[in-house]
Tab-separated table of C-alpha atoms and ligand atoms in Angstrom:
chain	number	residue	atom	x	y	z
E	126	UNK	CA	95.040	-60.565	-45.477
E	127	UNK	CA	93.938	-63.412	-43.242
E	128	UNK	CA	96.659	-64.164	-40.712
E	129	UNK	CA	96.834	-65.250	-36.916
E	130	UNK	CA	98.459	-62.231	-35.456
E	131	UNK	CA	101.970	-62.453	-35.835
E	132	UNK	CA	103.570	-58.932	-35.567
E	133	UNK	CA	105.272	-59.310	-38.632
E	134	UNK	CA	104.166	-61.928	-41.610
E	135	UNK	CA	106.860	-62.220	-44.692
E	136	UNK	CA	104.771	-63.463	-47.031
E	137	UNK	CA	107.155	-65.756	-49.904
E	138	UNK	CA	105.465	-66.828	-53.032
E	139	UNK	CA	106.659	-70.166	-54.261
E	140	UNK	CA	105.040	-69.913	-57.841
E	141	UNK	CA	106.912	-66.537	-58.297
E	142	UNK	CA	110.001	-68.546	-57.488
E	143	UNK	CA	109.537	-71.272	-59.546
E	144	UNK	CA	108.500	-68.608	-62.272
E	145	UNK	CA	111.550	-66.829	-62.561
E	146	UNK	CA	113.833	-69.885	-62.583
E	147	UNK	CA	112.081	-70.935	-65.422
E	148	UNK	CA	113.073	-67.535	-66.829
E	149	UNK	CA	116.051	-68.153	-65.870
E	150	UNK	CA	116.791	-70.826	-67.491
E	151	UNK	CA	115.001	-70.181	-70.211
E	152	UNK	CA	117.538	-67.163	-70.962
E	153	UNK	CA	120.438	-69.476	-71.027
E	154	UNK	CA	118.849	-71.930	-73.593
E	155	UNK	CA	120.702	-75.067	-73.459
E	156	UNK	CA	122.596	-74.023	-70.353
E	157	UNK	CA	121.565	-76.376	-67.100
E	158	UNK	CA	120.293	-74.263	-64.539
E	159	UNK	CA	121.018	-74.209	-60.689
E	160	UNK	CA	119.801	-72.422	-57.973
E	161	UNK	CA	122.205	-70.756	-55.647
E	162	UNK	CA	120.392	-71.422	-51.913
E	163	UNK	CA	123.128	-70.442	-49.166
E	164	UNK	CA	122.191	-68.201	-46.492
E	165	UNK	CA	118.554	-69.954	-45.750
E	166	UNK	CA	118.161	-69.572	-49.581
E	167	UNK	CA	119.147	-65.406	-49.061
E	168	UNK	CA	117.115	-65.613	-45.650
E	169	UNK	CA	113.868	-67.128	-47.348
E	170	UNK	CA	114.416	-70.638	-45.530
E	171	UNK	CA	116.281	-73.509	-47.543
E	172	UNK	CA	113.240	-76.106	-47.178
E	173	UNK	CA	110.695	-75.071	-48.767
E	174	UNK	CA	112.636	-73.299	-51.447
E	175	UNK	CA	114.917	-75.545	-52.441
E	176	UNK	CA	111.707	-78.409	-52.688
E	177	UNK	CA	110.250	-75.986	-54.533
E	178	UNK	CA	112.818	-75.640	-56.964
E	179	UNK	CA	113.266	-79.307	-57.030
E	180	UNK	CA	109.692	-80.096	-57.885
E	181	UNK	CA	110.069	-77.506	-60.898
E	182	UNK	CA	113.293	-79.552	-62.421
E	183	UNK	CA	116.039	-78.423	-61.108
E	184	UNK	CA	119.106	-80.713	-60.219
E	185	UNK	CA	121.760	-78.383	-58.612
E	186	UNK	CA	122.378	-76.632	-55.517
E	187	UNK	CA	125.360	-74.333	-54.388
E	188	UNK	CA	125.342	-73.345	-50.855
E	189	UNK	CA	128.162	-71.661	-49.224
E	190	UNK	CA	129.216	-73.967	-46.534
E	191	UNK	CA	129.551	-77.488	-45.152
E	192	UNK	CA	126.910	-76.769	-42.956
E	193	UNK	CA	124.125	-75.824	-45.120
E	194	UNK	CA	125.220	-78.227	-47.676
E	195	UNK	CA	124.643	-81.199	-45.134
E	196	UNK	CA	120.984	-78.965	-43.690
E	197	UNK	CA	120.232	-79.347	-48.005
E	198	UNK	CA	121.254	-83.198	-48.138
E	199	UNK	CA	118.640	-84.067	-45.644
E	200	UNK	CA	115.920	-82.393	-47.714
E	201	UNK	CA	117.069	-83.318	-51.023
E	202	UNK	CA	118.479	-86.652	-50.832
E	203	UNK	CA	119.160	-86.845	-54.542
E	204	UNK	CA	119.941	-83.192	-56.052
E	205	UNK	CA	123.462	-82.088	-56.903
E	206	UNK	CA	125.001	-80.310	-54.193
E	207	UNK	CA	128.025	-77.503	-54.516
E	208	UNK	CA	129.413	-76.349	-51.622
E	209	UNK	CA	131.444	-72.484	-53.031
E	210	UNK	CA	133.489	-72.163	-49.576
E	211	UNK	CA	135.679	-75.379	-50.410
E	212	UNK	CA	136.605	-77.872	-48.721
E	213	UNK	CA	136.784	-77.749	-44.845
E	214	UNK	CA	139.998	-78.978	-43.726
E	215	UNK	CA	139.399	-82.696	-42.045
E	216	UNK	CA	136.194	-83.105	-43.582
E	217	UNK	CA	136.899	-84.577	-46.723
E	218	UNK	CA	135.240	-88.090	-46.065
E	219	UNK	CA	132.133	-85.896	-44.488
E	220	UNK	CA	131.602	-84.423	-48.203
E	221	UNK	CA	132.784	-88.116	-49.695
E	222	UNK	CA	130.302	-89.891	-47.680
E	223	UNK	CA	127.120	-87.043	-48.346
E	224	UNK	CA	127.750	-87.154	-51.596
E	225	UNK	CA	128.656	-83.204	-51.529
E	226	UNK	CA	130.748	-81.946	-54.580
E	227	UNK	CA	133.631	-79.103	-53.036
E	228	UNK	CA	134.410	-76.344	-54.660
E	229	UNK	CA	138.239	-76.474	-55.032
E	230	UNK	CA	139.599	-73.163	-54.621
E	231	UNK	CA	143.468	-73.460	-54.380
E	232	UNK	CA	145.598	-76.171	-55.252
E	233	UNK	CA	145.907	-77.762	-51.943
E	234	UNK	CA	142.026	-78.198	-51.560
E	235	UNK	CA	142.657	-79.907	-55.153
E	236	UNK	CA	145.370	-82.152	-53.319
E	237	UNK	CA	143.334	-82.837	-50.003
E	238	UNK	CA	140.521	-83.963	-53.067
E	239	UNK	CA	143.038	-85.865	-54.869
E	240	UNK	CA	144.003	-87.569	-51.933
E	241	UNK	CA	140.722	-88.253	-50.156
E	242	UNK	CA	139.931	-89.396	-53.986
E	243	UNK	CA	142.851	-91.952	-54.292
E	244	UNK	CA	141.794	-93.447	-50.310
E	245	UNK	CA	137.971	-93.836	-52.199
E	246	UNK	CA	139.848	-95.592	-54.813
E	247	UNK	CA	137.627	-93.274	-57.374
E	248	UNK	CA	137.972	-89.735	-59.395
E	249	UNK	CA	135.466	-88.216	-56.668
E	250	UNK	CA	133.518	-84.933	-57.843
E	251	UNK	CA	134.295	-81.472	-57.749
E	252	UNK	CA	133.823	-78.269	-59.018
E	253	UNK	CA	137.115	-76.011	-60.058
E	254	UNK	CA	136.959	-72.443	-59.405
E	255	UNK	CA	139.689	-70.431	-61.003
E	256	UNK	CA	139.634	-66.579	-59.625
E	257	UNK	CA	139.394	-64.018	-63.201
E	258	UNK	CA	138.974	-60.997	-61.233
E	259	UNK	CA	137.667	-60.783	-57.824
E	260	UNK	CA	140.639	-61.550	-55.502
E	261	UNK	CA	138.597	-63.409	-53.152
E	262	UNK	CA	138.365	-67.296	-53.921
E	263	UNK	CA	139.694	-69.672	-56.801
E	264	UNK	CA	143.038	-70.191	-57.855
E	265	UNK	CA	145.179	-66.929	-58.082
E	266	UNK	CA	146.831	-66.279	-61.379
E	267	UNK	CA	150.245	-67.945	-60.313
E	268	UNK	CA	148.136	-71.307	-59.374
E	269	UNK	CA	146.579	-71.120	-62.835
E	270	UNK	CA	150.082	-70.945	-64.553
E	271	UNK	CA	151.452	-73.913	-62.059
E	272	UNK	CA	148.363	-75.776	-63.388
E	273	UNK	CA	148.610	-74.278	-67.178
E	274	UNK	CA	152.350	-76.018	-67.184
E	275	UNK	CA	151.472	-79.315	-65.650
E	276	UNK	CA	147.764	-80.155	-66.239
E	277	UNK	CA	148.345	-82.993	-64.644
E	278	UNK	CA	147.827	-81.069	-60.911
E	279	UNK	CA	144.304	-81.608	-62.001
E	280	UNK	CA	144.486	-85.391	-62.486
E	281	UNK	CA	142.462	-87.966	-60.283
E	282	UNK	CA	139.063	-85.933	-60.133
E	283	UNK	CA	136.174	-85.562	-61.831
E	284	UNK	CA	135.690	-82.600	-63.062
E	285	UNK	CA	131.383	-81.383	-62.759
E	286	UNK	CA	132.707	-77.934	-63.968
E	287	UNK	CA	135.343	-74.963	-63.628
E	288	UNK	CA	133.946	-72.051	-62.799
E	289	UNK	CA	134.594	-68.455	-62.197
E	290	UNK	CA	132.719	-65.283	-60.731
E	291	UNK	CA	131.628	-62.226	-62.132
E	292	UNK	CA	132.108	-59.042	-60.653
E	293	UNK	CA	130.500	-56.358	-62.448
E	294	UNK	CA	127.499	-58.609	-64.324
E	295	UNK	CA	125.394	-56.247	-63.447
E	296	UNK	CA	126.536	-53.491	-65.394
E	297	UNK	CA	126.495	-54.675	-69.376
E	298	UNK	CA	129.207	-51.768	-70.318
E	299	UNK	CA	131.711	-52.915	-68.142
E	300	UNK	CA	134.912	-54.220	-70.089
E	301	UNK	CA	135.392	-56.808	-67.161
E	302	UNK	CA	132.821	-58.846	-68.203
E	303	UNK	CA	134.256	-60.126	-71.521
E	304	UNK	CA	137.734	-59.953	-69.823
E	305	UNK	CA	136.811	-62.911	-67.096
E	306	UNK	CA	134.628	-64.264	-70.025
E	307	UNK	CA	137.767	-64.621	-71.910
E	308	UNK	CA	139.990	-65.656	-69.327
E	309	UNK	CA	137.789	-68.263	-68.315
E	310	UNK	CA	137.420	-69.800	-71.616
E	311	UNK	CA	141.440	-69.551	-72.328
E	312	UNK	CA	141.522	-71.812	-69.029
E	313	UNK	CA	139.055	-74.529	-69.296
E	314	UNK	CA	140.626	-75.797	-72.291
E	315	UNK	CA	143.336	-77.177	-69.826
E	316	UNK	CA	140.248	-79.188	-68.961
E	317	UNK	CA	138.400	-79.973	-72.067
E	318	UNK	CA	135.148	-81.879	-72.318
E	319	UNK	CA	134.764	-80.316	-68.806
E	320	UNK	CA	131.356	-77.849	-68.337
E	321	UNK	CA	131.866	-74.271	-67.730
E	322	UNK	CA	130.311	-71.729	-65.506
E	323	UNK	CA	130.328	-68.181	-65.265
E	324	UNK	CA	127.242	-66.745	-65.268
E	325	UNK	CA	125.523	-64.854	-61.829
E	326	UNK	CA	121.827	-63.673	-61.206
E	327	UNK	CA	123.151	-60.668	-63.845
E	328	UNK	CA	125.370	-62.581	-65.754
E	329	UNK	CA	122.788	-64.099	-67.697
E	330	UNK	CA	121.108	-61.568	-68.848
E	331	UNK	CA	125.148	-60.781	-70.472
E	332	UNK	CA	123.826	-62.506	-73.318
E	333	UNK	CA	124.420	-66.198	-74.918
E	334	UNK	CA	128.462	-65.483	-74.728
E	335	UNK	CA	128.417	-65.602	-71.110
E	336	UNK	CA	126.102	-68.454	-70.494
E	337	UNK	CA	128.485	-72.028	-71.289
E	338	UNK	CA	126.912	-74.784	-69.502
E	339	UNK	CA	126.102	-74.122	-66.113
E	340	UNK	CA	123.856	-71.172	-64.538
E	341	UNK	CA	124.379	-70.178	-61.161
E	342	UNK	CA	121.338	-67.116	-60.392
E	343	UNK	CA	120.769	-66.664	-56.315
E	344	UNK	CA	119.192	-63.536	-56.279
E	345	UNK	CA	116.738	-63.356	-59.391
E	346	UNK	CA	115.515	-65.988	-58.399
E	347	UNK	CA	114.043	-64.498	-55.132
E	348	UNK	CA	112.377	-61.383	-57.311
E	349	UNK	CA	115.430	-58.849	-56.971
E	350	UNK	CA	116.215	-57.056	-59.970
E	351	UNK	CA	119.223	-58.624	-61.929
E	352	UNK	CA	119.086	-55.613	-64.673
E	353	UNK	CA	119.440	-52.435	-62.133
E	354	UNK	CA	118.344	-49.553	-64.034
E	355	UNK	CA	116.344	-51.314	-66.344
E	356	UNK	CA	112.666	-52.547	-65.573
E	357	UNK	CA	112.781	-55.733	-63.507
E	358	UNK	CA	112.407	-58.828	-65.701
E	359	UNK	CA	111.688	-60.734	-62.399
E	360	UNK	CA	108.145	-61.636	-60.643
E	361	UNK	CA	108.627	-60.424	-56.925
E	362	UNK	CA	108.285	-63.124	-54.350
E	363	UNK	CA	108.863	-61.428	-51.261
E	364	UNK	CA	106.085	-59.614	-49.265
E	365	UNK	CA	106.830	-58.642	-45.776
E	366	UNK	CA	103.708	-56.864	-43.426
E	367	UNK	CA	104.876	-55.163	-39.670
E	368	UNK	CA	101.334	-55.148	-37.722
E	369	UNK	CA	100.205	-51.827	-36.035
E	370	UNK	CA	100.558	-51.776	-32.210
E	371	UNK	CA	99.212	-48.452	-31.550
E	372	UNK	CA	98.176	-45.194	-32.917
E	373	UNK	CA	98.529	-41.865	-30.645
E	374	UNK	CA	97.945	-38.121	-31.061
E	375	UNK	CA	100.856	-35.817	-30.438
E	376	UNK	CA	101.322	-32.225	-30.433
E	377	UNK	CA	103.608	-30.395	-32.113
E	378	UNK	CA	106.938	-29.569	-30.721
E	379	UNK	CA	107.075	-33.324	-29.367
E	380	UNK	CA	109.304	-35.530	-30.383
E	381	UNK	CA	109.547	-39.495	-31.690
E	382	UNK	CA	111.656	-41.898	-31.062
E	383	UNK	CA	114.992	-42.632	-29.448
E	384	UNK	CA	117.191	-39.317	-29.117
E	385	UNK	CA	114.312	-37.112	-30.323
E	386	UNK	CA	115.961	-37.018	-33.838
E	387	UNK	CA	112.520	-36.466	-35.367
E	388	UNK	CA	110.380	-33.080	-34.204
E	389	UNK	CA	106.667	-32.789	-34.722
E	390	UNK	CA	106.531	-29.421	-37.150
E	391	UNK	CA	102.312	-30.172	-37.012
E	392	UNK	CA	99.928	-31.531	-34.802
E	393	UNK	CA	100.181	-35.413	-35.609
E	394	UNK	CA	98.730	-39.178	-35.776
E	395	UNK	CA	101.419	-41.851	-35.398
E	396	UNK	CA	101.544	-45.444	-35.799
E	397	UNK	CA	103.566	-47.174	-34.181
E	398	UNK	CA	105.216	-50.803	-35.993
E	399	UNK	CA	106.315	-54.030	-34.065
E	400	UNK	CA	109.207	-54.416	-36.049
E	401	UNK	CA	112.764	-53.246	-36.464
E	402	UNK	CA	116.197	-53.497	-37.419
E	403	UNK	CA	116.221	-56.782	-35.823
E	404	UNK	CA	113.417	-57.571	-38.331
E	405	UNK	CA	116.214	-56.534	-41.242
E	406	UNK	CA	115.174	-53.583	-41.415
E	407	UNK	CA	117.933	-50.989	-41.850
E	408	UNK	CA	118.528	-48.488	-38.598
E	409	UNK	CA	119.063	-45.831	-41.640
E	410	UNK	CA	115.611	-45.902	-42.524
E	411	UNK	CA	115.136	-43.826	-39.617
E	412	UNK	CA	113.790	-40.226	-40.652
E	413	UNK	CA	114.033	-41.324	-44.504
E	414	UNK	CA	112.181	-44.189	-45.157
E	415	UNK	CA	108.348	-44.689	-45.896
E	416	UNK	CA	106.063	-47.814	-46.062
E	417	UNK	CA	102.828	-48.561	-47.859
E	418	UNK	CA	99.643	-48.218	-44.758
E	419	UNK	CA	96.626	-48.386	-45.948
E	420	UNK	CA	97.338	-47.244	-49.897
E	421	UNK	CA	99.449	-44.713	-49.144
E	422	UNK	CA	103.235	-44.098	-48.670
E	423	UNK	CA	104.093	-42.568	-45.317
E	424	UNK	CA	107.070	-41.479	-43.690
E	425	UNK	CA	109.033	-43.372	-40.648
E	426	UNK	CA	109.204	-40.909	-38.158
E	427	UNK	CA	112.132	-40.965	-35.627
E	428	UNK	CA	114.797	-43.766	-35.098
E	429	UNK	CA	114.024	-46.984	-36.295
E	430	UNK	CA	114.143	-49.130	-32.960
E	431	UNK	CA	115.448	-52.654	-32.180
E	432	UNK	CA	111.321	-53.893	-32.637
E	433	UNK	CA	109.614	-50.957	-33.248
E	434	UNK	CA	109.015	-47.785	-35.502
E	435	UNK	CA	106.804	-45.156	-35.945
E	436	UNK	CA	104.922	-43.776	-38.824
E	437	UNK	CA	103.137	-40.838	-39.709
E	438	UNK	CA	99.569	-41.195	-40.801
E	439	UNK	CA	98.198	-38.099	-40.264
E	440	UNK	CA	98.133	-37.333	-44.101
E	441	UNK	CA	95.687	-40.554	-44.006
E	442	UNK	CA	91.950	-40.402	-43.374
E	443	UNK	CA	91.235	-40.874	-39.678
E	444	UNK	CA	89.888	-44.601	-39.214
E	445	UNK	CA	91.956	-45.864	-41.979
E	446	UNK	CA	94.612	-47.934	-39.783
E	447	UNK	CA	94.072	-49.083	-35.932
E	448	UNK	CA	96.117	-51.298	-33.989
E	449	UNK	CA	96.003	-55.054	-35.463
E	450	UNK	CA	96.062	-53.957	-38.957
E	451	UNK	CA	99.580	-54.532	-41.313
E	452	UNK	CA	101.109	-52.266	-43.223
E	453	UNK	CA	103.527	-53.021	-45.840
E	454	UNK	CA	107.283	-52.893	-45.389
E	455	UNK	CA	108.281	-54.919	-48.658
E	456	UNK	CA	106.691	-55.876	-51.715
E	457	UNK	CA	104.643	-54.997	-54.832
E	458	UNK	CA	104.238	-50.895	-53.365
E	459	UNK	CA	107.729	-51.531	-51.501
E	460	UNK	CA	110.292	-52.851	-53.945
E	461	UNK	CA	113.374	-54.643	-52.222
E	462	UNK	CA	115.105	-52.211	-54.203
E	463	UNK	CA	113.846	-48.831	-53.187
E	464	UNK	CA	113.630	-50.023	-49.584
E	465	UNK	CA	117.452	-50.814	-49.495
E	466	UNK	CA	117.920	-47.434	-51.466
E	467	UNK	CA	116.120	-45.390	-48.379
E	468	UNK	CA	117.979	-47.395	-45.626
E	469	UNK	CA	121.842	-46.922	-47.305
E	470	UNK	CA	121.786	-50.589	-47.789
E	471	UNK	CA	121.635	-52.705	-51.335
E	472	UNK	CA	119.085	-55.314	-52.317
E	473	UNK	CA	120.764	-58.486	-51.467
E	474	UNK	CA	121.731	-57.354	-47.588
E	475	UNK	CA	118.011	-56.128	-47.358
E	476	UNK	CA	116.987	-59.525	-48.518
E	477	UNK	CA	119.284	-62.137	-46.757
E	478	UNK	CA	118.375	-59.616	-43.596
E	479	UNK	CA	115.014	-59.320	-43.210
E	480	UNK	CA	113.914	-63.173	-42.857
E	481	UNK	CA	114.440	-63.858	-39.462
E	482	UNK	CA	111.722	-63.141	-37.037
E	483	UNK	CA	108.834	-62.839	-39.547
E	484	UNK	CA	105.588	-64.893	-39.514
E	485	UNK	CA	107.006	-66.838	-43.168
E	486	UNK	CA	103.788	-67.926	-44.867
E	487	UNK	CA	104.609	-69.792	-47.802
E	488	UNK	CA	101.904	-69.232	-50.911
E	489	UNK	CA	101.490	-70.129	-54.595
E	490	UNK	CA	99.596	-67.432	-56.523
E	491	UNK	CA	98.497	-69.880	-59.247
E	492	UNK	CA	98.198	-73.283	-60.729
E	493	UNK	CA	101.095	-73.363	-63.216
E	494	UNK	CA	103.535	-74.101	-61.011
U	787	PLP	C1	126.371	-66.014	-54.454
U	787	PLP	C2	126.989	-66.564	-55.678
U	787	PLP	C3	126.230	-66.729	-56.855
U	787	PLP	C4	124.821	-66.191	-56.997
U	787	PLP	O1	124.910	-64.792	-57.186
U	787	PLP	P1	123.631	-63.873	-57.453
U	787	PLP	O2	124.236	-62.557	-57.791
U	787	PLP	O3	122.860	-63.868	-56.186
U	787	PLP	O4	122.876	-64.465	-58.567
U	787	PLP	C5	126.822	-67.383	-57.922
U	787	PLP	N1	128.103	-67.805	-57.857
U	787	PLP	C6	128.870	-67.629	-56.766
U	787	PLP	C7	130.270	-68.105	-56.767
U	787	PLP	C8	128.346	-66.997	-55.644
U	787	PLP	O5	129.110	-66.794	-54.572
C-alpha cells in the first residue's frame, strides 16, 4: 500500500458506501432512502461521505445536532436535512433560515415550531417523532393521547414524516418489533397522507412491514453488519493500518507494556504500533486482541497505550515486518465486528471511535459508482 508515512492510514472506500446504500434502498423497494450522517458520518468525516451519497441519489440527511446540520448545509446546499436532537431552544429562525427540518420531540418543540411557523407566515417543515418504546426521545405516551384527543396540537406544520425508533431491529424474534410497528401505524393515522418512518440500519432487513416510506440506515451503510449472527449482507468500507515503529528481541521473563500485565513465557520478537486507544482503539484489547501483520493474526501483547501497542511476531518468519511497514487493525482480515468483540466494546462505538487521528484516504474500488 502506497502511502506517505502517516502512522496510522484509515483507509474509507466510497464505492463500498455508495454500494450498500443502493442495497439499502433497494431492500425497501419503494421506500425513499436517507442516510443517517451525525457523528462525522459515525467518525468517517461528513464531507466526503455525505457528497458521496449525494452524487449516488440520495436526498436526505439526519444528523444529530444543530451543529452538524449547519457543518452539512454548507456542503450540500440543496439535500434534505433532519436534525433527530430537536429543536435547540432560541434557534428556531437559525433552522427557518438554513432551511433545516427539526425533529419535534415533545409538544412544546411542536409549539416553539408552530410559533416560529405562524412569525414565517408558512406551515414550516418538520419531522414528528413519537417515542414506541425506547424512553429516550419523541412524545411520551401521555403526549400522544393529548395529541390523539385534539389533533389539532399538530396544526400549522408541515408534516415531512412521523417517525419512531426501533430498539431491538436487530434481533428478527423480538416481539418489540411488530409492537412499535403497530403502535406507530395506530398513530400516524392522526396524521394521514403524512410519510412514515421506522426503519434503522436493522430495521430494514425486518422485512416490507417495517419499511413505510422513509429509510433511515447509519451504520450499514458504513459496512457494519445490520444482521448480527447472520453473514454480513454489507460490502466493508472501512480499512484502518497502525505503521510499525520498531521491532526488538526480548527474553523471557521480561515484561511488555505499562504495569507489566503481559510476561514473556518464550524468548520473543515484538512489534511495536504507533497507535492506541486514542486512535479508537479499545484499552481492553490489551492482552486479548490480535491484528492482521504480514498475513497472519498475532496477539497484542501488554496494555494497549495512549499511541502505542505491542505485538507479538515471533510466530512470523524473521524479515517479514520492520519498522515502516502497516499492519492491519480493521478491515477485510479485521472485521469491525470481531475487533469490538476482543476489546468489550460493540461495532458502532468501535466505528464512530476510531476516526480521529488516522491518515483518512478516501478510495473508490471501481467504476460503478
Ligand atoms: C442513529 C439513528 C438511526 C440510524 O441507526 P443505525 O442503527 O446506525 O442504522 C436512525 N434513526 C435514529 C432516530 C437514530 O438516532
Amino acid at each position: 500500500m502506497s502511502v506517505p508515512s502517516p502512522d496510522g492510514v484509515l483507509e474509507i472506500d466510497l464505492s463500498a458506501l455508495a454500494e450498500n446504500w443502493r442495497r439499502l434502498k433497494d431492500l425497501g423497494g419503494a421506500a425513499e432512502c436517507a442516510a443517517v450522517v451525525k457523528a462525522d458520518a459515525y467518525g468517517l468525516g461528513l464531507d466526503p461521505v455525505a457528497r458521496k451519497l449525494w452524487a449516488v441519489g440520495c436526498n436526505t440527511f439526519f444528523v444529530a445536532q444543530l451543529i452538524e446540520a449547519l457543518a452539512l448545509r454548507a456542503i450540500l446546499p440543496e439535500a434534505r436535512i433532519g436534525v433527530l436532537n430537536g429543536l435547540v431552544p432560541g434557534a428556531a429562525g437559525l433552522y427557518a433560515e438554513q432551511n433545516l427540518i427539526p425533529v419535534l420531540n415533545c409538544l412544546p418543540e411542536v409549539a416553539a415550531w408552530q410559533a416560529e411557523s405562524l412569525h414565517r407566515n408558512t406551515a414550516l417543515p418538520a419531522f414528528l417523532h413519537v417515542d414506541t418504546g425506547m424512553t429516550r426521545l419523541g412524545l411520551d405516551g401521555e403526549e400522544q393521547a393529548r395529541v390523539s384527543a385534539d389533533p389539532s396540537l399538530l396544526s400549522g406544520i408541515a408534516w415531512e414524516a412521523v417517525m419512531s425508533h426501533l430498539i431491538t431491529a436487530e434481533q428478527p424474534q423480538a416481539a418489540q418489533n411488530g409492537a412499535q410497528r403497530d403502535a406507530l401505524a395506530a398513530f400516524s393515522r392522526l396524521l394521514p397522507q403524512v410519510p412514515v418512518s421506522l426503519c434503522n440500519s436493522s430495521g430494514i432487513f425486518l422485512g416490507r412491514d417495517y419499511h413505510f416510506d422513509l429509510l433511515r440506515p447509519g451504520v450499514a451503510l458504513y459496512g457494519v453488519n445490520p444482521t448480527p449472527g447472520r453473514p454480513n449482507p454489507m460490502r466493508p468500507v472501512v480499512t484502518a493500518h497502525l505503521r510499525i515503529l520498531q521491532t526488538r528481541k526480548a527474553k523471557a521473563g521480561e515484561t511488555v507494556g505499562y504495569g507489566g500485565t503481559y510476561r514473556l513465557t518464550r524468548d520473543s520478537h515484538i512489534a511495536t504500533l504507533a497507535g492506541g486507544y486514542a486512535d479508537g482503539l479499545p484499552w481492553q484489547l490489551s492482552n486479548r486482541g490480535q491484528v492482521w501483520a504480514a498475513g497472519h493474526l498475532v496477539p497484542i501483547l501488554g496494555r494497549v497505550s495512549m499511541d502505542l501497542m505491542g505485538i507479538d511476531i515471533t510466530d512470523l518468519p524473521p524479515d517479514a515486518l520492520k519498522p515502516g511497514d502497516l499492519v492491519e487493525v480493521v478491515g477485510p482480515n479485521r472485521p469491525i465486528e470481531t475487533v469490538a468483540a476482543e476489546g468489550q466494546s460493540f461495532p458502532y462505538e468501535l466505528l464512530t471511535r476510531i476516526g480521529k487521528r488516522y491518515h483518512r484516504l478516501y478510495t473508490t474500488s471501481d467504476s460503478t459508482a
